[in-house]
Amino acid sequence: MRSRPPDAPPANDRKDSPDVIVAYPLRPHQMAMLEETYTLHRLDLVKGEERDALLQQAGPISSALVCNGHVTIDEALLSKLPALKLAACSSAGYDQMDVEAMTRRGIKLTNTSEVLCDDVADMALLLMLAARRRLPEGDRYVRSGDWGQKGMMPLTTSTSGKKAGIVGLGRIGMAIAKRCEAVGLTVGYYGRTKKAGNDFAYFDTPVKLADWADILIVATPGGPSTEGLISADVLNALGPTGSFINIARGTVVDEPALIKALQERRIASAGIDVYLNEPNPDPRFAALDNVVLYPHHASGTEETRDRMAQLTVDNLAAFFAGRPLLTPVN
C-alpha cells in the first residue's frame, strides 16, 4: 500500500492493512515490502507542524513504529503514540530510546545486532591494524612521492604477540575476540559479569584491563550505564605504546580525555568509528596524525544493511502475525 501524508485520506480501508509509522526509512527493497503490506505514515519525511499533524493523526491508530538508533523515543514521543506496541529498530544501538518507559507501557523493542556482527567486528580489526601499522600515513607517503625522495618511512608496531583487551564481550565483542586470536593476539576482557564458555582473561575494572592490554577495543552498548566508561584513568593505564579502538558509541569514552591523550602521546594511536558529535566530530581529531577516523560506518555494507532492513521487516511480520519476535530487546 502507498504511504500517505498526514492530511491525506487512508490508502484503503482493508482491515488487513495495519497502520505503521516510519520514523527512519529502510533500504529501498524493504521499503517496497512495507508499502505492499501496511499503510505507512512517513514521519521521516515531515518536520515541524506537519510532523505534529502526522502524529496526531497516526498516533492513535498505529501499533508499530519503524526506527533506528538515530531516533529519540522518549516520554514526549510515547505520549503521542497511545496505540504503539512495537518499535522495530533497524540498528544494533538504541541508546536514544527510553526502554524502561517502553517496557512500562507494554511496548516491545527489537533491534538488528545479530546480522551486523561480522562487519562491525571486521571494522574493529581493520581500525586496529590501520592504526598500529599507520596505514593512512603510509598511503600518503607513497602518493606524495616521499618514499622516492626520503626513503623508507619509519618503522611501525607489530600486532601479533600482543594483548587485546575487549570492553564488552557480547555478540560483537566475541566476534572481535575470535578475529584477534586469528591474528596472534592474546585476549582479555572486561564486563559487568564474567562470561562462561571462554578461556579469556577476565578483569573486573576497565583500568585493570587497560593496564594489562596493548590494545583496548570497546564493544559495549551505549547509554547512561556506560557513559564515560573509558576515562582518563583508563587511557593512562593503557599507556604510551597502547592503541585504543572504538566501534561502540561515542558516549562510552571521555572524548576530551582521549583527544588529550593522543595529543600528548600518552597513548600511541587510536582507531575510531563513533563520536560524541555526529556527523560533525570534534575538529581536533582531524589534526592528529596518530588516529584513524571512520564515519560511523562499521556496518555500512550493502549486504549487512540489507540484512538489517530485512530483519526489521521480519520482526514486523512476526508481530502482526502474533508470532514470537525474532530479536526482542525487552
Short mmCIF file of C-alpha atoms in Angstrom, two decimals:
data_model
loop_
_atom_site.label_atom_id
_atom_site.label_comp_id
_atom_site.label_asym_id
_atom_site.label_seq_id
_atom_site.Cartn_x
_atom_site.Cartn_y
_atom_site.Cartn_z
CA MET A 1 0.00 0.00 0.00
CA ARG A 2 1.10 3.54 -0.61
CA SER A 3 2.14 5.72 2.29
CA ARG A 4 0.33 8.95 2.82
CA PRO A 5 0.97 12.41 4.25
CA PRO A 6 -0.93 13.47 7.38
CA ASP A 7 -3.70 15.33 5.52
CA ALA A 8 -4.47 12.58 3.01
CA PRO A 9 -7.30 10.05 3.29
CA PRO A 10 -6.46 6.41 4.05
CA ALA A 11 -4.98 4.49 1.11
CA ASN A 12 -7.79 2.00 1.59
CA ASP A 13 -9.97 0.61 4.33
CA ARG A 14 -8.81 -3.02 4.29
CA LYS A 15 -8.74 -4.46 7.78
CA ASP A 16 -5.60 -6.45 6.95
CA SER A 17 -3.57 -3.28 6.35
CA PRO A 18 -2.17 -2.22 9.74
CA ASP A 19 -1.03 1.34 10.26
CA VAL A 20 2.73 1.71 10.76
CA ILE A 21 4.69 4.88 11.45
CA VAL A 22 8.09 5.14 9.73
CA ALA A 23 10.45 7.34 11.74
CA TYR A 24 13.51 6.19 9.78
CA PRO A 25 13.40 4.52 6.36
CA LEU A 26 14.67 1.07 5.46
CA ARG A 27 16.51 0.03 2.31
CA PRO A 28 14.51 0.52 -0.94
CA HIS A 29 13.58 -3.15 -1.39
CA GLN A 30 12.35 -3.46 2.18
CA MET A 31 10.51 -0.15 2.00
CA ALA A 32 8.68 -1.52 -1.02
CA MET A 33 7.73 -4.57 1.05
CA LEU A 34 6.34 -2.33 3.76
CA GLU A 35 4.41 -0.32 1.19
CA GLU A 36 2.77 -3.50 -0.09
CA THR A 37 1.81 -4.75 3.36
CA TYR A 38 0.99 -1.77 5.56
CA THR A 39 -0.44 1.72 5.48
CA LEU A 40 2.64 3.80 6.17
CA HIS A 41 2.79 7.15 7.90
CA ARG A 42 6.09 8.75 6.89
CA LEU A 43 7.24 10.63 9.95
CA ASP A 44 10.73 10.64 8.44
CA LEU A 45 9.58 12.93 5.62
CA VAL A 46 7.97 15.72 7.63
CA LYS A 47 9.06 18.37 10.13
CA GLY A 48 7.57 20.96 12.43
CA GLU A 49 3.81 21.40 12.22
CA GLU A 50 3.48 18.65 9.61
CA ARG A 51 5.19 16.24 11.98
CA ASP A 52 2.82 17.19 14.80
CA ALA A 53 -0.16 16.74 12.48
CA LEU A 54 1.03 13.32 11.37
CA LEU A 55 1.50 12.17 14.96
CA GLN A 56 -1.93 13.49 15.90
CA GLN A 57 -3.50 11.52 13.05
CA ALA A 58 -1.41 8.34 13.08
CA GLY A 59 -0.50 8.05 16.75
CA PRO A 60 -3.89 6.75 17.93
CA ILE A 61 -4.12 4.11 15.17
CA SER A 62 -0.54 2.87 14.66
CA SER A 63 0.60 -0.09 16.72
CA ALA A 64 4.08 -0.30 15.19
CA LEU A 65 6.94 2.08 14.55
CA VAL A 66 9.95 1.60 12.24
CA CYS A 67 13.02 3.39 13.57
CA ASN A 68 16.77 3.12 14.11
CA GLY A 69 19.35 4.27 16.63
CA HIS A 70 19.23 7.88 15.42
CA VAL A 71 15.60 8.21 16.52
CA THR A 72 14.88 9.52 20.00
CA ILE A 73 12.00 7.66 21.63
CA ASP A 74 11.24 9.34 24.93
CA GLU A 75 8.22 10.03 27.10
CA ALA A 76 7.30 13.03 24.97
CA LEU A 77 7.06 10.96 21.80
CA LEU A 78 5.45 7.99 23.53
CA SER A 79 2.68 10.25 24.83
CA LYS A 80 1.72 10.87 21.19
CA LEU A 81 1.69 7.16 20.34
CA PRO A 82 -1.05 5.68 22.56
CA ALA A 83 -1.57 2.63 20.33
CA LEU A 84 2.12 1.70 19.99
CA LYS A 85 3.04 -1.90 20.83
CA LEU A 86 6.22 -2.44 18.79
CA ALA A 87 9.25 -0.33 17.91
CA ALA A 88 11.19 -2.19 15.21
CA CYS A 89 14.70 -0.74 15.22
CA SER A 90 16.89 -1.32 12.16
CA SER A 91 20.18 -0.86 14.04
CA ALA A 92 22.01 -2.54 16.89
CA GLY A 93 22.14 0.55 19.08
CA TYR A 94 19.11 2.02 20.81
CA ASP A 95 20.72 4.27 23.42
CA GLN A 96 18.47 7.21 22.47
CA MET A 97 15.40 5.17 23.42
CA ASP A 98 13.80 5.06 26.85
CA VAL A 99 13.49 1.29 27.06
CA GLU A 100 12.21 1.41 30.65
CA ALA A 101 9.35 3.70 29.66
CA MET A 102 8.55 1.50 26.68
CA THR A 103 8.53 -1.60 28.85
CA ARG A 104 6.20 0.03 31.39
CA ARG A 105 3.76 0.74 28.59
CA GLY A 106 3.98 -2.78 27.21
CA ILE A 107 5.86 -1.71 24.07
CA LYS A 108 8.29 -4.24 22.64
CA LEU A 109 11.58 -3.16 21.09
CA THR A 110 13.54 -5.19 18.54
CA ASN A 111 16.96 -4.49 17.05
CA THR A 112 19.32 -5.98 14.46
CA SER A 113 22.59 -6.67 16.28
CA GLU A 114 22.62 -10.31 15.18
CA VAL A 115 23.12 -9.54 11.49
CA LEU A 116 25.68 -6.73 11.67
CA CYS A 117 28.09 -8.56 13.95
CA ASP A 118 30.63 -9.69 11.35
CA ASP A 119 31.05 -6.40 9.53
CA VAL A 120 31.43 -4.46 12.78
CA ALA A 121 33.97 -6.97 14.08
CA ASP A 122 35.86 -6.73 10.78
CA MET A 123 35.96 -2.95 11.14
CA ALA A 124 37.37 -3.21 14.67
CA LEU A 125 40.19 -5.36 13.31
CA LEU A 126 40.70 -3.05 10.34
CA LEU A 127 40.94 0.05 12.55
CA MET A 128 43.31 -1.71 14.91
CA LEU A 129 45.70 -2.80 12.16
CA ALA A 130 45.46 0.53 10.33
CA ALA A 131 46.23 2.49 13.49
CA ARG A 132 49.12 0.33 14.64
CA ARG A 133 50.70 -0.02 11.18
CA ARG A 134 49.99 3.65 10.36
CA LEU A 135 48.18 2.80 7.15
CA PRO A 136 46.90 6.32 6.32
CA GLU A 137 50.40 7.71 6.79
CA GLY A 138 51.84 5.01 4.54
CA ASP A 139 49.27 5.76 1.87
CA ARG A 140 50.19 9.47 1.97
CA TYR A 141 53.89 8.58 1.91
CA VAL A 142 53.50 6.78 -1.40
CA ARG A 143 51.10 9.28 -3.01
CA SER A 144 53.21 12.30 -2.11
CA GLY A 145 56.41 10.89 -3.54
CA ASP A 146 58.11 10.95 -0.13
CA TRP A 147 59.04 7.28 -0.49
CA GLY A 148 61.20 8.02 -3.51
CA GLN A 149 62.58 11.27 -2.08
CA LYS A 150 63.11 10.32 1.55
CA GLY A 151 63.47 6.55 1.50
CA MET A 152 61.57 4.13 3.71
CA MET A 153 59.05 5.54 6.17
CA PRO A 154 59.68 5.00 9.91
CA LEU A 155 59.06 1.56 11.39
CA THR A 156 55.64 0.76 12.84
CA THR A 157 54.45 -1.54 15.65
CA SER A 158 53.65 -5.22 15.36
CA THR A 159 50.28 -6.62 16.36
CA SER A 160 50.95 -10.35 16.58
CA GLY A 161 52.07 -11.44 20.02
CA LYS A 162 50.39 -8.51 21.79
CA LYS A 163 47.41 -8.45 24.15
CA ALA A 164 43.94 -7.22 23.17
CA GLY A 165 41.53 -6.13 25.88
CA ILE A 166 37.87 -6.06 24.88
CA VAL A 167 35.38 -3.95 26.81
CA GLY A 168 32.07 -5.77 26.43
CA LEU A 169 32.17 -9.44 25.47
CA GLY A 170 28.73 -9.67 23.91
CA ARG A 171 27.99 -10.98 20.45
CA ILE A 172 30.10 -8.36 18.69
CA GLY A 173 32.80 -8.47 21.35
CA MET A 174 33.11 -12.24 20.94
CA ALA A 175 33.36 -11.90 17.16
CA ILE A 176 36.16 -9.37 17.67
CA ALA A 177 37.88 -11.72 20.11
CA LYS A 178 37.92 -14.54 17.55
CA ARG A 179 39.45 -12.24 14.94
CA CYS A 180 42.06 -11.06 17.42
CA GLU A 181 43.03 -14.64 18.18
CA ALA A 182 43.32 -15.34 14.44
CA VAL A 183 45.99 -12.63 14.05
CA GLY A 184 48.01 -13.85 17.02
CA LEU A 185 46.69 -11.72 19.87
CA THR A 186 46.05 -12.87 23.43
CA VAL A 187 42.55 -11.80 24.51
CA GLY A 188 41.25 -10.47 27.81
CA TYR A 189 38.01 -8.69 28.59
CA TYR A 190 36.01 -6.57 30.99
CA GLY A 191 32.27 -6.86 31.57
CA ARG A 192 29.83 -6.38 34.39
CA THR A 193 29.96 -10.14 34.98
CA LYS A 194 32.33 -12.93 33.99
CA LYS A 195 31.19 -14.76 30.86
CA ALA A 196 31.05 -18.55 30.77
CA GLY A 197 32.23 -20.58 27.81
CA ASN A 198 35.60 -18.95 27.11
CA ASP A 199 39.15 -19.07 28.42
CA PHE A 200 39.89 -15.35 28.07
CA ALA A 201 41.41 -13.48 31.00
CA TYR A 202 38.73 -11.56 32.92
CA PHE A 203 39.27 -8.17 34.56
CA ASP A 204 36.73 -6.61 36.90
CA THR A 205 37.52 -2.98 36.01
CA PRO A 206 38.38 -1.23 32.73
CA VAL A 207 41.51 0.23 34.35
CA LYS A 208 42.86 -3.23 35.18
CA LEU A 209 42.10 -4.43 31.65
CA ALA A 210 43.79 -1.40 30.08
CA ASP A 211 46.85 -1.83 32.30
CA TRP A 212 47.18 -5.43 31.04
CA ALA A 213 46.41 -4.75 27.38
CA ASP A 214 48.42 -3.38 24.48
CA ILE A 215 45.22 -2.72 22.52
CA LEU A 216 41.89 -1.70 24.08
CA ILE A 217 38.78 -2.32 21.98
CA VAL A 218 35.38 -1.02 23.06
CA ALA A 219 32.37 -3.10 22.02
CA THR A 220 29.90 -2.29 24.77
CA PRO A 221 26.42 -0.79 24.27
CA GLY A 222 25.94 2.94 24.68
CA GLY A 223 23.56 4.66 27.05
CA PRO A 224 23.74 6.05 30.60
CA SER A 225 25.16 2.86 32.13
CA THR A 226 28.35 3.04 30.04
CA GLU A 227 28.72 6.81 29.63
CA GLY A 228 32.35 7.83 30.21
CA LEU A 229 33.36 4.25 30.99
CA ILE A 230 36.67 4.80 29.20
CA SER A 231 38.03 7.58 31.39
CA ALA A 232 41.35 9.41 31.53
CA ASP A 233 42.47 6.86 34.12
CA VAL A 234 41.73 4.02 31.71
CA LEU A 235 43.65 5.71 28.91
CA ASN A 236 46.59 6.42 31.20
CA ALA A 237 46.62 2.75 32.19
CA LEU A 238 46.73 1.77 28.51
CA GLY A 239 49.95 3.74 28.25
CA PRO A 240 52.22 5.31 25.63
CA THR A 241 52.56 2.18 23.48
CA GLY A 242 48.85 1.30 23.60
CA SER A 243 46.17 1.58 20.93
CA PHE A 244 42.52 2.45 21.54
CA ILE A 245 39.73 1.24 19.21
CA ASN A 246 36.08 2.29 19.47
CA ILE A 247 33.29 0.77 17.37
CA ALA A 248 30.70 1.10 20.15
CA ARG A 249 29.33 4.59 20.87
CA GLY A 250 30.97 7.97 21.30
CA THR A 251 29.43 8.34 24.75
CA VAL A 252 31.40 5.37 26.08
CA VAL A 253 34.68 7.31 26.11
CA ASP A 254 35.63 10.63 27.72
CA GLU A 255 36.31 12.19 24.33
CA PRO A 256 38.23 15.27 25.51
CA ALA A 257 40.45 12.98 27.59
CA LEU A 258 41.02 10.76 24.54
CA ILE A 259 42.00 13.71 22.35
CA LYS A 260 44.38 14.98 25.02
CA ALA A 261 45.94 11.53 25.45
CA LEU A 262 46.55 11.34 21.69
CA GLN A 263 47.91 14.87 21.52
CA GLU A 264 50.32 14.25 24.38
CA ARG A 265 51.24 10.76 23.12
CA ARG A 266 50.13 9.20 26.41
CA ILE A 267 48.63 6.56 24.14
CA ALA A 268 50.26 5.67 20.84
CA SER A 269 47.30 5.53 18.48
CA ALA A 270 43.56 5.13 18.04
CA GLY A 271 41.04 3.90 15.51
CA ILE A 272 37.60 5.45 15.88
CA ASP A 273 34.28 4.83 14.16
CA VAL A 274 31.99 6.67 16.62
CA TYR A 275 31.96 10.16 18.13
CA LEU A 276 30.10 12.34 20.58
CA ASN A 277 29.03 14.82 17.92
CA GLU A 278 27.98 13.05 14.73
CA PRO A 279 28.24 13.80 11.85
CA ASN A 280 30.49 16.69 12.92
CA PRO A 281 33.15 15.27 15.25
CA ASP A 282 35.47 17.43 17.31
CA PRO A 283 37.78 19.06 14.72
CA ARG A 284 40.81 18.32 16.89
CA PHE A 285 40.63 14.71 15.69
CA ALA A 286 41.40 15.80 12.13
CA ALA A 287 44.63 17.47 13.25
CA LEU A 288 46.01 14.28 14.80
CA ASP A 289 48.35 12.02 12.84
CA ASN A 290 48.06 9.10 15.27
CA VAL A 291 44.36 8.38 14.83
CA VAL A 292 42.46 6.59 12.05
CA LEU A 293 38.96 8.03 11.60
CA TYR A 294 35.90 6.31 10.11
CA PRO A 295 32.39 7.87 9.75
CA HIS A 296 30.28 5.55 11.97
CA HIS A 297 30.08 3.13 9.11
CA ALA A 298 31.23 -0.18 10.58
CA SER A 299 28.06 -1.95 9.47
CA GLY A 300 27.96 0.01 6.22
CA THR A 301 28.00 -2.72 3.59
CA GLU A 302 25.28 -3.42 1.06
CA GLU A 303 24.86 -6.97 2.35
CA THR A 304 24.62 -6.13 6.04
CA ARG A 305 22.32 -3.14 5.59
CA ASP A 306 20.02 -5.33 3.50
CA ARG A 307 20.00 -7.96 6.25
CA MET A 308 19.32 -5.33 8.90
CA ALA A 309 16.38 -3.95 6.92
CA GLN A 310 15.01 -7.42 6.26
CA LEU A 311 15.22 -8.39 9.92
CA THR A 312 13.22 -5.27 10.75
CA VAL A 313 10.57 -6.27 8.21
CA ASP A 314 10.54 -9.82 9.60
CA ASN A 315 10.06 -8.58 13.16
CA LEU A 316 7.08 -6.52 11.99
CA ALA A 317 5.62 -9.53 10.22
CA ALA A 318 6.02 -11.69 13.31
CA PHE A 319 4.38 -9.05 15.49
CA PHE A 320 1.31 -8.64 13.29
CA ALA A 321 1.00 -12.42 12.87
CA GLY A 322 1.07 -12.96 16.63
CA ARG A 323 4.32 -14.93 16.46
CA PRO A 324 7.33 -14.51 18.80
CA LEU A 325 9.56 -11.61 17.85
CA LEU A 326 12.86 -12.63 16.26
CA THR A 327 15.19 -10.27 18.15
CA PRO A 328 13.44 -8.77 21.19
CA VAL A 329 15.35 -6.33 23.40
CA ASN A 330 12.88 -6.10 26.28
#
